[in-house]
Amino acid sequence: MSILDKFTAVHALKSGLAHTGVDPTTVVFERIISATEGVVEGRSTILAGTNNYLGLTFDPDCIAAGIDAMRSYGTGTTGSRMANGSYSAHGELEAELADFFQVDNAMVFSTGYAANLGVLTALLGKGDIVLLDSDAHASLYDGCRMSGADIFRFKHNDVQSLERRLGRLQDRAGRCLIVVEGLYSVLGDSAPLAEMVKVKERFGASLLVDEAHSLGVLGERGCGVAEQQGVLDKVDFIVGTFSKSLGAMGGFCASKHDALKLFRYISRPFMFTASPSPAVVATTRQALQRLRTKPELKETLWANAKRLYKGLEELGFELGPEVGPVVAVRCRDRESALSDWNTLLTAGVYVNMMLPPATPGGASFLRCSVSAAHSTDQIDTIIKEFAKLRSG
Amino acid sequence: MDNSTEVVAHKLAEILTDYLENNWVGSSPDTPTITAQTNMVTGLQLDSFQVMEFMLEVEDHFDIAVDLESLAEIQTINDLALVVITVQSS
């Protein structure tokens, strides 16, 4: 028995994928031409699996802000904010995020994953309770597990299931944090936050919402699902990432609770990670500004999303339950998912392949993410290539 | 196995059988027969997601909440029955 034995199963899985000739984990983009086009194996490829919802990765002002910051402040911060100090732009980004979410407090992390780990491990400890949506992202699971809190799951987006479990906690409900996503990353369905807020208030619990996939996508100002459902001010902690709609890298937490100011003294993923680089902070700030001042980006995104959803629906594909920028196409089985994904890539359309056990209901999906930067022609090409899967 | 464990294990086998009838993805066309000794991971090859889905059904049936950490040690239906009884009595 060796500590390396556990890799035997991983190796078998990897070899199995290699044997099929289809391995989504080894895709290399040789060039990135624009927010929605790259080159894979020498072929021009439409990027429909990048979560680049607002298409800001090539925004000229974002690029200029990044270059300017790099020239002014250098390539990296070379240390954590607690040990090496903050750059003024870190605090300015936090102030802008707090203003955006209309709360008093915000905190920036180096990645979205670190944000969830950092917030949950600071907020929760032994004796606390988490009620976690069963489809929640791995970073939320990991943060909850690392916190030492007691973790109970409730059925995905099922308010009654949540309510029943809160009821079973009796007088411990006040020490309970409900953890959900705003928009779920695989199927693109959104949480019933307005109903969840009512339940959490009745039991005296708290609510954390991960708006990673809904920032810039939903809500009048683009704050996410909580804003869309009119409960932004009722959510205790909002977490999210800069790596999707904002086209950068990093994560954040925004909260009405002043305790968030103290998280930076106990949150190990914050304390022991190098702070976000000047260029990343600068492009994030510029992208947030874009999000706030160009609502037409969101409108274009939704027009594209509706066009793709309708097109695939008319072809008879089984799709996720809601029209939105995440369009999940259910496959017959794992083998057909592998085959169809490869056919699409060869035809110049890159989407995500989602296989069990990381998927709801143990199903296999081809997951498209739509961008405001997609042209109508690109959306139609994606639909056309999916149509060939039907006829092939 | 005492009587109460046997009764709970029997009920769990029923719940799992119902769950598998709707969710069976094994290679054989028929869902397997579930007993107290059935190993959910190695015997049925349920993945972690399916085990947790099944657990949500169990929690609702017995009106209990089972901590995620408690699931790590559960292999057989009988193991699960013992956890259910422990949680019910705590």
Short mmCIF file of C-alpha atoms in Angstrom, two decimals, chain A residues 134-135 141 145 150-155 164-165 168 357 359-362, chain B residues 23 47-49 52-53 55-57 59-60 63-69:
data_model
loop_
_atom_site.label_atom_id
_atom_site.label_comp_id
_atom_site.label_asym_id
_atom_site.label_seq_id
_atom_site.Cartn_x
_atom_site.Cartn_y
_atom_site.Cartn_z
CA SER A 134 -27.59 19.81 -2.79
CA ASP A 135 -26.35 21.21 -6.14
CA TYR A 141 -18.89 22.36 -0.10
CA ARG A 145 -16.31 21.20 5.33
CA ASP A 150 -22.26 20.59 10.99
CA ILE A 151 -23.39 20.31 7.38
CA PHE A 152 -26.86 19.26 6.28
CA ARG A 153 -28.11 19.35 2.72
CA PHE A 154 -31.54 20.21 1.40
CA LYS A 155 -33.05 19.34 -1.97
CA ARG A 164 -38.29 21.06 7.08
CA ARG A 165 -34.60 20.92 7.92
CA ARG A 168 -35.64 19.95 12.78
CA PRO A 357 -20.80 12.74 -10.54
CA THR A 359 -23.76 16.95 -12.44
CA PRO A 360 -27.34 17.14 -11.15
CA GLY A 361 -29.20 13.85 -11.31
CA GLY A 362 -26.12 11.97 -12.51
CA ASN B 23 -32.52 6.37 -10.99
CA ASP B 47 -21.69 7.61 -6.96
CA SER B 48 -21.45 10.22 -4.22
CA PHE B 49 -24.22 12.29 -5.77
CA MET B 52 -26.61 11.95 -1.16
CA GLU B 53 -29.81 12.04 -3.20
CA MET B 55 -30.00 10.31 1.88
CA LEU B 56 -32.34 13.26 1.30
CA GLU B 57 -35.18 10.76 0.84
CA GLU B 59 -34.00 12.17 6.02
CA ASP B 60 -37.48 13.17 4.93
CA ASP B 63 -37.78 13.31 9.78
CA ILE B 64 -34.14 13.52 10.78
CA ALA B 65 -31.07 15.43 9.66
CA VAL B 66 -27.88 13.47 9.08
CA ASP B 67 -24.65 15.46 9.16
CA LEU B 68 -22.59 15.11 5.98
CA GLU B 69 -19.61 13.90 8.00
#
